[in-house]
Coordinates of C-alpha atoms in Angstrom, one line a residue:
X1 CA 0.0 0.0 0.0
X2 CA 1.6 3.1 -1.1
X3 CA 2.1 6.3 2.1
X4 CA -0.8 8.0 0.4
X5 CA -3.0 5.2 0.8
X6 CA -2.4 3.9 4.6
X7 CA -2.5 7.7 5.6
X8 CA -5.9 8.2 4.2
X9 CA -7.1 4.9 5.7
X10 CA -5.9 5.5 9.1
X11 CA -7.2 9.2 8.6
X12 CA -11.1 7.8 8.5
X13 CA -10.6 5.3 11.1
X14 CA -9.0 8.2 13.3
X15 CA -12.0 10.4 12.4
X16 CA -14.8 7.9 13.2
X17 CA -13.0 6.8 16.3
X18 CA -13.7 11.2 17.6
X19 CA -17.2 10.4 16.1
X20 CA -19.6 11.0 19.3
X21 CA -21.4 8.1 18.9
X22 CA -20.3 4.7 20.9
X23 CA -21.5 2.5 18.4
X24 CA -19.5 4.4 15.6
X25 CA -16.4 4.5 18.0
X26 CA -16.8 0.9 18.6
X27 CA -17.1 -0.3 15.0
X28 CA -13.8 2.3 14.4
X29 CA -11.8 -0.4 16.8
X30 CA -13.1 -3.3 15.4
X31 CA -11.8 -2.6 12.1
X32 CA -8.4 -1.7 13.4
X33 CA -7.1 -5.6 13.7
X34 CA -7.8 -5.9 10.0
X35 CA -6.5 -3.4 8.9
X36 CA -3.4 -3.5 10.9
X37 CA -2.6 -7.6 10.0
X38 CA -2.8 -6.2 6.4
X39 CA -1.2 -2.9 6.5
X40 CA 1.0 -2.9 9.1
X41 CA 3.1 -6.9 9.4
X42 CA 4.8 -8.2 7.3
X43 CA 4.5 -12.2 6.4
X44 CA 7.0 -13.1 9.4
X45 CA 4.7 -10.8 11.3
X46 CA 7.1 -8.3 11.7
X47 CA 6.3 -4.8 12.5
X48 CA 6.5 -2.4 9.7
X49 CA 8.6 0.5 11.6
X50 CA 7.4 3.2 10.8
X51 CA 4.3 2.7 9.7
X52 CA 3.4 1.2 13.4
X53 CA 5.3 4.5 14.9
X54 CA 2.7 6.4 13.1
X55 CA -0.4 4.5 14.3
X56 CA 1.0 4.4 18.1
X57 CA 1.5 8.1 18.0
X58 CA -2.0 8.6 16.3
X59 CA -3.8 6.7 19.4
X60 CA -1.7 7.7 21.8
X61 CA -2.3 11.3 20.8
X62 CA -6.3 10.8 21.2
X63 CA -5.9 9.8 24.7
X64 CA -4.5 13.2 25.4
X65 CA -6.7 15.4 23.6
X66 CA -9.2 18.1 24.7
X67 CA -12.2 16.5 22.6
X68 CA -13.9 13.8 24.8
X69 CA -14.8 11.7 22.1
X70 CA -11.0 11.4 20.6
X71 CA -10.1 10.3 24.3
X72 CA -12.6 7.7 24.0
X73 CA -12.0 5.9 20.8
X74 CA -8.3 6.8 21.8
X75 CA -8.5 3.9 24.6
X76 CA -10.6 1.7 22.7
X77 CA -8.1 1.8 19.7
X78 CA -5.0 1.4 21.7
X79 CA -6.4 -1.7 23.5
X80 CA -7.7 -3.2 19.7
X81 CA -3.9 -3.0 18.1
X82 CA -1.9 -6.3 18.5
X83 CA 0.9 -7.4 20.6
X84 CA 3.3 -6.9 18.1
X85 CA 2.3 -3.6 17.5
X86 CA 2.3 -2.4 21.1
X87 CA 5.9 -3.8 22.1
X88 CA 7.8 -1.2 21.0
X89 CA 5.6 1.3 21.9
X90 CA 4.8 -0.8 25.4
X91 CA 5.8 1.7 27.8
X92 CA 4.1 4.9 26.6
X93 CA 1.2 3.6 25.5
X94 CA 0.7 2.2 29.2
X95 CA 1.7 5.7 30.9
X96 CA -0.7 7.7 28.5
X97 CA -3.7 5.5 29.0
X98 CA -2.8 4.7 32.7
X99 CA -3.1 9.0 33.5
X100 CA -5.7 9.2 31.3
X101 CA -7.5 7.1 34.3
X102 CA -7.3 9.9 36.4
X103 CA -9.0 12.9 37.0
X104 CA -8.7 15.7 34.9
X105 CA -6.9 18.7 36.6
X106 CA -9.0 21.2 34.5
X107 CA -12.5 21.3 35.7
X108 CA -13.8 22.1 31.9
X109 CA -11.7 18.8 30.7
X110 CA -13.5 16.4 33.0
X111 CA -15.0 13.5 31.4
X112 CA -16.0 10.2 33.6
X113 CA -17.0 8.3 30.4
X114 CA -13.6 8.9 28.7
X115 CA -11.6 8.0 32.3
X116 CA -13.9 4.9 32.4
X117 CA -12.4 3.8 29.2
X118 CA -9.0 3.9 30.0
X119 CA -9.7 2.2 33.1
X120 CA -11.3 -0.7 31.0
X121 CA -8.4 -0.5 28.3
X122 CA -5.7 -1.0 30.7
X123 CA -6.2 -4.8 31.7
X124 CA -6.4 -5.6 28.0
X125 CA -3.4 -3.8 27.0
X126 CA -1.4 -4.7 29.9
X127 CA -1.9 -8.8 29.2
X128 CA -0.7 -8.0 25.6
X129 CA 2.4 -6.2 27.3
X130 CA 3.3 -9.2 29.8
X131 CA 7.0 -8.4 29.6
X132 CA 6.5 -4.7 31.3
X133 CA 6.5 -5.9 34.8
X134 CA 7.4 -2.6 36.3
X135 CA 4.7 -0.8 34.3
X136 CA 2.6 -2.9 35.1
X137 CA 3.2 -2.5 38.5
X138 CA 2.6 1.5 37.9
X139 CA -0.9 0.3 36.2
X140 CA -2.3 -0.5 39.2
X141 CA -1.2 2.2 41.1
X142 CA -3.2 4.2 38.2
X143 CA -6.0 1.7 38.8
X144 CA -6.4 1.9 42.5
X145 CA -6.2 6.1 41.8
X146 CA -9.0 5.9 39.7
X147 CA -10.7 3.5 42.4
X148 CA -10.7 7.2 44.5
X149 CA -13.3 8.9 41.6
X150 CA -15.8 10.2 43.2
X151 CA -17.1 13.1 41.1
X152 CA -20.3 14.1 40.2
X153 CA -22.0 16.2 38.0
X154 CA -25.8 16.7 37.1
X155 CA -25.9 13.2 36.1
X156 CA -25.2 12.1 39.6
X157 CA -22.1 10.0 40.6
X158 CA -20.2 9.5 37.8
X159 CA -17.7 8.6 39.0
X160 CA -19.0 5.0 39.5
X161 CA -18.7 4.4 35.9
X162 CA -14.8 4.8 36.4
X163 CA -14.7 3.0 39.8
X164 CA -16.4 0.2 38.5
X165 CA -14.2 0.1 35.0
X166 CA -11.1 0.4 36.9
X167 CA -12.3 -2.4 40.0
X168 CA -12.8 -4.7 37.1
X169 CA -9.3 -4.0 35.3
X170 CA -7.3 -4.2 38.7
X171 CA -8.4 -7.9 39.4
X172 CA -6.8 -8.8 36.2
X173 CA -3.8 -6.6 36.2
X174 CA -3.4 -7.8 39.6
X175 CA -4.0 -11.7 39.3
X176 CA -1.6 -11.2 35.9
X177 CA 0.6 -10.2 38.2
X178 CA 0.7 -13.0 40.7
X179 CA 0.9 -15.6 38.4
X180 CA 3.9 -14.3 37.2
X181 CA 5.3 -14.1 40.9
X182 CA 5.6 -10.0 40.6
X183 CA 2.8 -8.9 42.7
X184 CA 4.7 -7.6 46.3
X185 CA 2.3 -8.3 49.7
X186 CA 2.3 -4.3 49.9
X187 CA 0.5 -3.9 46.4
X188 CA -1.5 -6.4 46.9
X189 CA -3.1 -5.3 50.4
X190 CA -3.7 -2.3 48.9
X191 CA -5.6 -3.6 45.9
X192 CA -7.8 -6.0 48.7
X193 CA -8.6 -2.8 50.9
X194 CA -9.8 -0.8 47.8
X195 CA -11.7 -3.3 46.7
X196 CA -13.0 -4.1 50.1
X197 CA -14.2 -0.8 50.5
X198 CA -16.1 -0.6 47.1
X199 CA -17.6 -3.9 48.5
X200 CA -19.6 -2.1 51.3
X201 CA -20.8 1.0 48.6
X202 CA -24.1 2.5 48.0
X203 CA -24.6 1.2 44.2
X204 CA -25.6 -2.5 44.1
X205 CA -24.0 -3.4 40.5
X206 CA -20.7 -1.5 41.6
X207 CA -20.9 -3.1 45.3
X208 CA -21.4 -6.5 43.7
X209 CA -18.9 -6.3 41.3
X210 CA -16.4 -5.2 43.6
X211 CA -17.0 -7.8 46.2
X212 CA -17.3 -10.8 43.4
X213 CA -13.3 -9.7 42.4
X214 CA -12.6 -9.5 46.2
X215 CA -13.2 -13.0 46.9
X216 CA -11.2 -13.7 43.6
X217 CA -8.2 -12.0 44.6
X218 CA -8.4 -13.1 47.6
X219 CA -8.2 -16.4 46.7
X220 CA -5.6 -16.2 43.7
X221 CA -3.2 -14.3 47.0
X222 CA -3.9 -17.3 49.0
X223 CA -2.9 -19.7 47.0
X224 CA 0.5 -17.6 45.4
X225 CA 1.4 -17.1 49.3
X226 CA 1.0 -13.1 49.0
X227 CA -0.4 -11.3 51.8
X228 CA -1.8 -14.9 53.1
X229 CA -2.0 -14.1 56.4
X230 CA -4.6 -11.5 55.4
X231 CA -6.8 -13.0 52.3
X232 CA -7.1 -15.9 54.6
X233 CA -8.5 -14.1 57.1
X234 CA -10.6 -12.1 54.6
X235 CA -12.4 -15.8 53.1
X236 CA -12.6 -17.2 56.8
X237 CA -14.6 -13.7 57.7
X238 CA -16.9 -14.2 55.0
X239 CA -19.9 -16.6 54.5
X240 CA -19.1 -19.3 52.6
X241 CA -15.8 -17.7 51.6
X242 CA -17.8 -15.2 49.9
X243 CA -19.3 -17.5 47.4
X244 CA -22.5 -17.7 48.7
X245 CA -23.5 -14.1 49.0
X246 CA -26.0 -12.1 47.0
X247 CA -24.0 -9.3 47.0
X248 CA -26.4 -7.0 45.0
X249 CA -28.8 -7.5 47.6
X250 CA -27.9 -5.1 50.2
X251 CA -29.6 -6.9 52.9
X252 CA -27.2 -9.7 52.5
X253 CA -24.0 -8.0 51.4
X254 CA -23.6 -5.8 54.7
X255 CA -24.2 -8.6 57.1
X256 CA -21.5 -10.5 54.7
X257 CA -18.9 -7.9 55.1
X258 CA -19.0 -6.0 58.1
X259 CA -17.5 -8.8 59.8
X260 CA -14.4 -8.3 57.7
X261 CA -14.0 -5.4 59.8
X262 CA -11.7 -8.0 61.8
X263 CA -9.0 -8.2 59.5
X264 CA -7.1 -5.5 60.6
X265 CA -5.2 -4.7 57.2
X266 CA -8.5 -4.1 55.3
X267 CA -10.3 -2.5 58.3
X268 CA -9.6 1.6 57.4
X269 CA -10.9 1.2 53.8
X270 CA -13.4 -1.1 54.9
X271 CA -15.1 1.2 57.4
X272 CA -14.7 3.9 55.2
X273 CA -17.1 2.7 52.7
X274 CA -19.6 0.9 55.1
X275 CA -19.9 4.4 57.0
X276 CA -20.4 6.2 53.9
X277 CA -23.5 3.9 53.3
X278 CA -24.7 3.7 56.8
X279 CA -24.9 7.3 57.2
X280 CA -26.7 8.0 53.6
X281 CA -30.2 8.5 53.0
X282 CA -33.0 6.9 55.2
X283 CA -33.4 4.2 52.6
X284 CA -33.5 0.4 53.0
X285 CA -30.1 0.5 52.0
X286 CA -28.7 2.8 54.6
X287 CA -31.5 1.1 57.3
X288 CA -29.5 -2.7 56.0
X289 CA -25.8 -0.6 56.5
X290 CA -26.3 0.4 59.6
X291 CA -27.6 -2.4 61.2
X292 CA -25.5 -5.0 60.1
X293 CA -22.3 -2.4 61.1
X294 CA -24.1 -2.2 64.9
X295 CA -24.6 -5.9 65.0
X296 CA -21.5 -7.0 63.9
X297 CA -19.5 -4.3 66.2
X298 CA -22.2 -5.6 69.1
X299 CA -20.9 -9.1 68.9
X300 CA -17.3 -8.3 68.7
X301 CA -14.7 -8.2 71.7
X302 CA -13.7 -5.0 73.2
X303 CA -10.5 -5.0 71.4
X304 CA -12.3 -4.9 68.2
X305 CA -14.6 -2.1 69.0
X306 CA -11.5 -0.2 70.8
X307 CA -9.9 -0.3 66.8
X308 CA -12.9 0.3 65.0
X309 CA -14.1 3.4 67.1
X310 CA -10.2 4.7 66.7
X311 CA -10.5 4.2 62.9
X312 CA -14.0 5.8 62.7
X313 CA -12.4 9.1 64.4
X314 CA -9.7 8.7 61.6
X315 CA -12.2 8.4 58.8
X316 CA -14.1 11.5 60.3
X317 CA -10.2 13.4 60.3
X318 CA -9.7 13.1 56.9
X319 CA -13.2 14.4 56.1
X320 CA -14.6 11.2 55.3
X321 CA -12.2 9.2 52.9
X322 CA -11.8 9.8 49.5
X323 CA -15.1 10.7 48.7
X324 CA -14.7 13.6 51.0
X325 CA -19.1 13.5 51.9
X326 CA -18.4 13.9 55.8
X327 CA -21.9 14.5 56.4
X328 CA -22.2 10.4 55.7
X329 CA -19.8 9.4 58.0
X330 CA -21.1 11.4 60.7
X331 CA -24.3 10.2 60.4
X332 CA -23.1 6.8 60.7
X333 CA -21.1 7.3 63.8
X334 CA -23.9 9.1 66.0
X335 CA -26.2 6.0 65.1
X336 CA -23.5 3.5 66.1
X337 CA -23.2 5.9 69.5
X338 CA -27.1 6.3 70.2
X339 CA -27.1 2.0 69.2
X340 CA -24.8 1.4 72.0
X341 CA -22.3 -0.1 69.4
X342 CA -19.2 1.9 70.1
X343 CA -19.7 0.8 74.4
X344 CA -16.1 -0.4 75.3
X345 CA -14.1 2.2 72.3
X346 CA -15.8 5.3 73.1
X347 CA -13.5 6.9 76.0
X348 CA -13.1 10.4 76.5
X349 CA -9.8 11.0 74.5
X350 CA -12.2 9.6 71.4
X351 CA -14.8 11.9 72.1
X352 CA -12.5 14.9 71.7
X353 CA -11.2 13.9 68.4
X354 CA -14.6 13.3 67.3
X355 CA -15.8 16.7 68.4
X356 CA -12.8 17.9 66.9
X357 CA -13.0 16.8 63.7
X358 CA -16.8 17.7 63.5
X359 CA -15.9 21.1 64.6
X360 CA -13.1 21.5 61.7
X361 CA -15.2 19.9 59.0
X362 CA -18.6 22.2 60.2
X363 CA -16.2 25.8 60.4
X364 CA -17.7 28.1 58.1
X365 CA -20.3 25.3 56.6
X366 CA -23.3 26.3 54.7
X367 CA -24.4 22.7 54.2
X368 CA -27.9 22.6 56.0
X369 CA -27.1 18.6 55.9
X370 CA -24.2 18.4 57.2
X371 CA -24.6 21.1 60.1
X372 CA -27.7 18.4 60.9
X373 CA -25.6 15.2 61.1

């Protein structure tokens, strides 16, 4: 194919992979494996230099542009070219899409969709790149970042969409890495504690999903000897090792995984997100959080409840983890206190960081919400 030629193809699959339409974007990516196993190798499947340096620096370009849709079809299209293609382009094509998974330092740049499909390209492009260990390592540090999205707009919390894109791609990234002996007990006890605390969230199909690739971790770490001491603890916490929970019900999934609150390791991110949910809206859900958090805290030693109520003063400290919506956590912790749960933890040194952090987190509030909890 002469220059001419390949240029204008890649042109049209460039421009329908900006096209706003997911369905256009989606058929732009499906035609790049073609294309490329014509156009780009060679019979001994050989890249053609520099034809493949110009498609990686077309896609790679798309991740960082202003235009949403570019940044969308940018990830999709990077995680449709081949192995081949990718290697020599391995590590920037894993840095671009990896900060692409985070948020947007300009307000007006912000797009959840386009962060979301980043987060889903990454597991893909990292198990065609199984040779870039330490990148790969640096993946799921983007990963567990984008795990931390909690924006919202008009639509609501969008950031879900990216939390539950990136939950998804970390249990592969992750598991990739243990089979191939790289995963460190550090990493991986950070990967368990975001995940657990997705696992006691507010949105049933994120909660589930998070939970569901929990377990699985947890086991792969068990068996690979990484962080054993903790996974183990983590299956032996839940019912049936996890297996036998609905976990989109949330009437089952909180009396599943507040007892994890044992496992000292996963306990801060844990309570973090089973706070936020106790302390939301007087729903079923928030009714089902809170009462499996005071039951489970009821029936646990005094040593337990002495580490919980420390952590919940932590949680209220940093203004509520990283979804920064105090008003939740507070909420949660004056129920646990009026429900007797705290009885044991509760001294008077943990009453003044309590009233302290409230204090700092109301100074200068206008939040009618928060003042009330």
């Amino acid at each position: 194919m002469k220059k001419s030629a390949f240029e204008g193809h890649l042109a049209t699959i460039s421009e329908a992979l900006r096209h706003p339409s997911d369905t256009v974007r989606a058929a732009a990516a499906a035609a790049l494996p073609p294309f490329c196993e014509k156009r780009l190798l060679d019979g001994d499947r050989c890249i053609k230099v520099p034809a493949g340096q110009s498609i990686a620096n077309t896609f790679v370009g798309m991740v960082r542009e202003e235009n949403v849709a570019a940044r969308r079809g940018g990830a999709l299209a990077l995680a449709a070219l081949s192995p081949e293609l990718l290697a020599p382009h391995g590590e920037r094509v894993l840095e671009a899409v990896g900060l692409a998974c985070h948020l947007e330092e300009d307000p007006d740049e912000r797009d959840a969709e386009s962060r979301a499909a980043a987060a889903r390209s990454l597991a893909t492009l990292v198990a065609s790149l199984p040779s870039l260990v330490e990148r790969a390592r640096a993946v799921v540090a983007d990963l567990l970042v984008a795990m931390e999205d909690y924006s919202i707009d008009n639509r609501g919390d969008v950031g879900s969409w990216v939390r539950e894109a990136a939950l998804v791609s970390l249990e592969r990234v992750a598991a990739q890495l243990l089979a191939a002996g790289e995963l460190p007990d550090e990493l991986a006890l950070r990967c368990l504690g975001s995940l657990a605390r997705q696992s006691a969230g507010r949105i049933d199909k994120v909660r589930a999903a998070a939970a569901e690739r929990l377990v699985a971790l947890a086991e792969a770490c068990a068996a690979r000897g990484v962080a054993t001491v903790t996974a183990e603890a983590l299956l032996a916490a839940l019912p049936g090792r996890g297996r036998s929970v609905t976990w989109t019900a949330s009437a089952a999934a909180f009396p599943a995984i507040s007892p994890a609150l044992a496992v000292a390791d996963l306990r801060p991110p844990l309570l973090e997100g089973l706070l936020a949910s106790a302390g939301g809206a007087a729903d079923s859900l928030g009714t089902a959080a809170r009462t499996a958090l005071a039951e489970a805290l009821k029936g646990a030693d005094g040593a337990l409840r002495v580490a919980v109520a420390a952590e919940a003063a932590a949680v209220l400290e940093r203004g509520g983890g990283p979804s920064k919506a105090a008003a939740a956590p507070m909420r949660a912790v004056e129920g646990l206190i009026s429900a007797r749960a705290l009885d044991g933890g509760a001294d008077a040194v943990w009453s003044a960081r309590v009233a302290a952090a409230v204090k700092t987190e109301c100074a200068g509030c206008r939040d009618v919400q928060k003042l009330m909890a």
